[in-house]
Each structure stands twice: as structure tokens, then as C-alpha cells.
XYZ file of C-alpha atoms in Angstrom:
224
model
C 81.967 70.781 6.666
C 79.097 69.085 9.005
C 80.125 66.446 11.244
C 80.657 65.903 14.673
C 83.440 67.900 15.008
C 82.337 70.749 13.454
C 81.167 72.985 16.216
C 84.786 72.896 17.834
C 86.488 73.642 14.670
C 84.165 76.262 14.234
C 85.026 78.107 17.564
C 88.658 77.411 17.245
C 88.248 79.399 13.533
C 86.783 81.914 15.520
C 89.106 82.600 18.430
C 91.738 82.753 15.385
C 89.951 85.148 13.963
C 87.112 84.421 11.346
C 84.343 86.677 11.068
C 82.282 84.138 9.401
C 82.337 80.463 9.031
C 80.693 78.670 6.222
C 79.566 74.848 6.354
C 79.049 72.496 3.851
C 75.881 70.251 4.012
C 77.269 67.135 2.064
C 76.121 66.347 -1.463
C 76.784 63.674 -3.414
C 77.573 64.933 -6.674
C 79.057 69.099 -5.735
C 79.849 70.046 -9.134
C 81.486 73.770 -7.732
C 83.787 71.456 -5.281
C 87.853 70.424 -6.198
C 88.913 66.957 -4.736
C 89.647 68.320 -1.337
C 85.843 69.781 -0.100
C 84.768 66.592 -2.480
C 86.411 64.114 -0.342
C 85.078 66.022 2.877
C 81.727 65.408 1.782
C 82.286 62.005 0.806
C 83.397 61.174 4.574
C 80.689 63.243 5.996
C 78.189 61.300 4.022
C 80.082 58.298 5.087
C 79.349 59.114 8.841
C 75.386 59.521 8.090
C 75.518 63.586 7.589
C 72.313 63.915 6.033
C 70.303 67.449 6.385
C 68.633 66.676 9.992
C 72.266 65.579 11.401
C 73.195 69.022 9.209
C 70.860 71.369 10.867
C 71.647 69.803 14.604
C 75.414 70.346 13.713
C 74.262 73.633 12.328
C 72.495 74.419 15.726
C 75.467 73.119 17.940
C 78.187 75.599 16.173
C 75.915 78.446 16.758
C 75.631 77.495 20.407
C 79.261 78.393 20.359
C 80.145 80.843 18.334
C 78.075 84.190 17.013
C 79.920 85.089 14.145
C 77.586 84.662 10.898
C 77.002 80.973 9.663
C 76.633 80.213 6.600
C 75.255 76.480 5.156
C 76.472 75.894 1.401
C 75.094 73.056 -0.263
C 73.500 72.299 -3.773
C 69.849 72.710 -5.010
C 69.439 68.904 -4.996
C 68.903 69.208 -1.116
C 66.597 71.843 -0.916
C 64.553 70.055 -3.744
C 64.242 67.159 -1.438
C 63.822 69.064 1.956
C 61.814 71.583 0.779
C 62.978 74.873 -0.682
C 61.168 77.112 2.181
C 61.021 74.173 5.269
C 65.363 74.262 4.611
C 65.213 77.915 4.867
C 62.783 78.153 7.901
C 65.015 75.014 9.286
C 68.473 76.440 8.798
C 67.222 79.945 10.132
C 65.791 78.102 13.071
C 69.397 76.572 13.999
C 71.441 79.831 13.490
C 72.021 80.168 10.025
C 72.457 83.775 8.636
C 72.026 82.925 4.990
C 72.620 80.262 2.543
C 74.758 79.506 -0.391
C 73.377 77.174 -3.394
C 76.098 76.671 -5.170
C 73.940 75.650 -8.471
C 70.607 77.062 -8.076
C 70.884 80.181 -11.226
C 69.594 83.575 -9.777
C 65.950 84.039 -11.545
C 65.519 80.378 -9.383
C 63.304 80.260 -6.123
C 63.209 84.012 -5.681
C 61.857 83.805 -2.512
C 64.908 81.728 -1.062
C 67.183 84.386 0.559
C 70.581 83.312 -0.338
C 74.598 84.915 -1.194
C 74.482 84.647 -4.911
C 78.004 83.530 -6.648
C 79.229 85.527 -9.994
C 82.718 84.674 -11.712
C 84.909 86.381 -14.420
C 82.591 85.114 -16.858
C 79.761 86.497 -15.580
C 78.368 89.011 -18.079
C 77.705 92.692 -16.040
C 73.994 92.873 -16.569
C 73.460 89.609 -14.543
C 76.710 90.324 -12.433
C 74.062 93.525 -11.344
C 71.139 91.649 -10.607
C 73.283 89.051 -8.554
C 74.189 91.921 -6.961
C 70.578 93.220 -6.450
C 69.227 89.771 -5.339
C 71.794 88.444 -2.593
C 71.450 88.419 0.634
C 73.800 90.318 2.680
C 77.612 90.440 0.732
C 78.035 88.876 -2.925
C 80.485 86.059 -3.108
C 83.087 86.705 -6.221
C 84.275 83.333 -7.290
C 87.781 84.543 -8.348
C 88.692 81.489 -10.877
C 86.606 79.505 -14.085
C 86.694 76.255 -12.202
C 86.161 74.613 -9.231
C 87.638 75.468 -5.344
C 90.826 74.485 -4.647
C 94.161 75.937 -3.431
C 96.039 77.207 -6.206
C 99.973 78.720 -6.509
C 98.837 82.175 -6.929
C 96.196 84.432 -6.725
C 94.092 84.696 -10.086
C 94.677 87.468 -12.289
C 91.238 88.033 -13.099
C 90.558 88.468 -9.244
C 91.276 92.110 -9.473
C 89.024 92.633 -12.356
C 85.834 90.775 -11.356
C 85.893 93.002 -8.303
C 86.679 95.743 -10.479
C 83.535 95.205 -12.192
C 81.786 94.714 -9.386
C 82.313 97.756 -7.575
C 81.278 99.487 -10.516
C 77.397 98.212 -10.394
C 76.782 97.929 -6.573
C 77.574 98.934 -2.917
C 77.030 95.474 -1.114
C 80.393 94.328 0.816
C 82.022 91.523 -2.014
C 83.931 88.719 -0.840
C 86.662 86.811 -3.278
C 86.936 83.570 -3.214
C 88.205 79.945 -4.814
C 91.736 79.187 -4.857
C 92.968 81.238 -2.099
C 95.175 79.240 0.357
C 98.041 81.524 1.591
C 98.522 84.210 3.926
C 100.101 85.827 0.984
C 97.232 85.415 -1.296
C 94.368 86.367 1.416
C 96.609 89.814 1.725
C 96.313 90.447 -1.777
C 92.785 89.580 -2.079
C 91.930 91.468 0.382
C 93.414 94.576 -0.840
C 90.885 94.264 -3.727
C 87.668 92.896 -2.098
C 85.826 93.766 1.082
C 86.453 90.114 2.833
C 88.195 86.443 1.863
C 86.728 83.134 1.275
C 89.075 80.147 2.328
C 87.634 76.801 2.234
C 89.985 74.231 0.508
C 93.185 74.201 2.491
C 90.976 75.526 5.738
C 89.332 72.007 5.193
C 92.378 69.958 4.527
C 94.371 72.015 7.950
C 90.781 71.144 9.927
C 91.579 67.237 9.732
C 94.491 68.122 12.011
C 91.926 69.415 14.742
C 91.098 72.835 16.600
C 94.612 74.089 17.228
C 96.297 73.693 13.910
C 92.961 75.511 12.365
C 92.910 77.967 14.917
C 96.345 78.759 13.683
C 96.078 78.109 10.011
C 92.659 81.249 10.132
C 95.224 82.995 12.604
C 97.958 83.849 10.041
C 95.193 84.431 7.491
C 94.179 87.584 9.920
C 97.555 88.649 10.482
C 98.483 88.780 7.183
C 95.276 90.910 6.404
C 95.343 93.158 8.914
C 98.978 94.237 8.370
C 98.064 95.008 4.732
């Protein structure tokens, strides 16, 4: 989540082995987010993290790391800021792409963004999302919000298989992945793994804790 400590946390995550960093631009009604990220967004908003402050945070993070940086937010922020302006300013600040969790595939076709698909996504829409996605396709492994779970969703492998049947773009699997074991299992199916809620929890303990956590994920994935 964007905040004063985010650049140092991102740097620690990259040193721990992260290939990409997603930065949340907080929104007051984050429909796709579970309690951990929702609470982080509320703290960020209470600390004054509005769009301009988030852009400054993104730019400072870019100065510290050279991996892809992907802001994640909701369409209302882009509506208020202006879609074209938001895209231009995030790119200028160092963003590689965007995730707009509640923006349908058909909406704002000129806005380059990572598309999300879920186990309930019909095959034709999955194919359309893959055609319009920016760089990689985000596979949501569960039908629900973000948050740690006891095990990898049983729907995950089938979703990856369905996606591979219709596209060659890289597939990153996320939602409900929190442990090194789950990350390794997910990576055995997909091209990459997205870990959000647990990383946000660990980040509250500081950069070293986040570095060590990401290193544990990286080691588990590399060892498979």
C-alpha cells in the first residue's frame, strides 16, 4: 500500500527476490480486497495518501528499484483524476502498467492495464481479457476477496489450464496465496505468483521482515 514507508519496503522486497511490486493506491470502498488490504487502505487514507501523494510515492519507489511497478486501484480514482491523465502521470512516475480491479474489459479500451480473470470467467471473456491485457494476465484463484487461506484454491490449476488453452501471455496466479508452500504449488502451474495480503501484514513489521518473507517465497519457488 502506498505510504511513506513504501519505497523502503519495496527495496527490501526486491532484495528478497521479488520480480515485480504492486503498489496499492488506496480507495475507500475496495470491493476486491479482504480485511488486511482494506485496513491498510484505511490507514493510508487517514495518513493523507491521495492520488498526488501516491504518485510521489511511486516516483520515489522507482528511484530505488528497477523491477516492474504496477499501481493497483479502482475506477473511481481514475474517474476523478481523468483516465488519460492518470495513465500519463503513473507512467511518468515509473509505473510499468496498471491494475484497475473493478473496470470491465470493454471499458476505457485505450487504458493499458493488466486484466483479471477468475474461475467463473467464461472462456470467451478469458480469451478477450488475454488479448487486451498489458504484459501478463492476472488469474484470481478464488471466487472472493483477497486474503490468506489455509491452502491453495482447488480451482487454481483448472483456471491456469483454461487460460493456457487460449493464450500464450504470461499467467500470474494470485489471491489466497500466503505461505512458501502455497507459492511453490502455485508456481508449478502458473508463470508467476502474486502475494498481497500476507505481504502487507508482514510489511507492518518493517523492511527486514518483508525481505525475509519474500526470500522464503523465492526460495520455495526456486526449489521446486
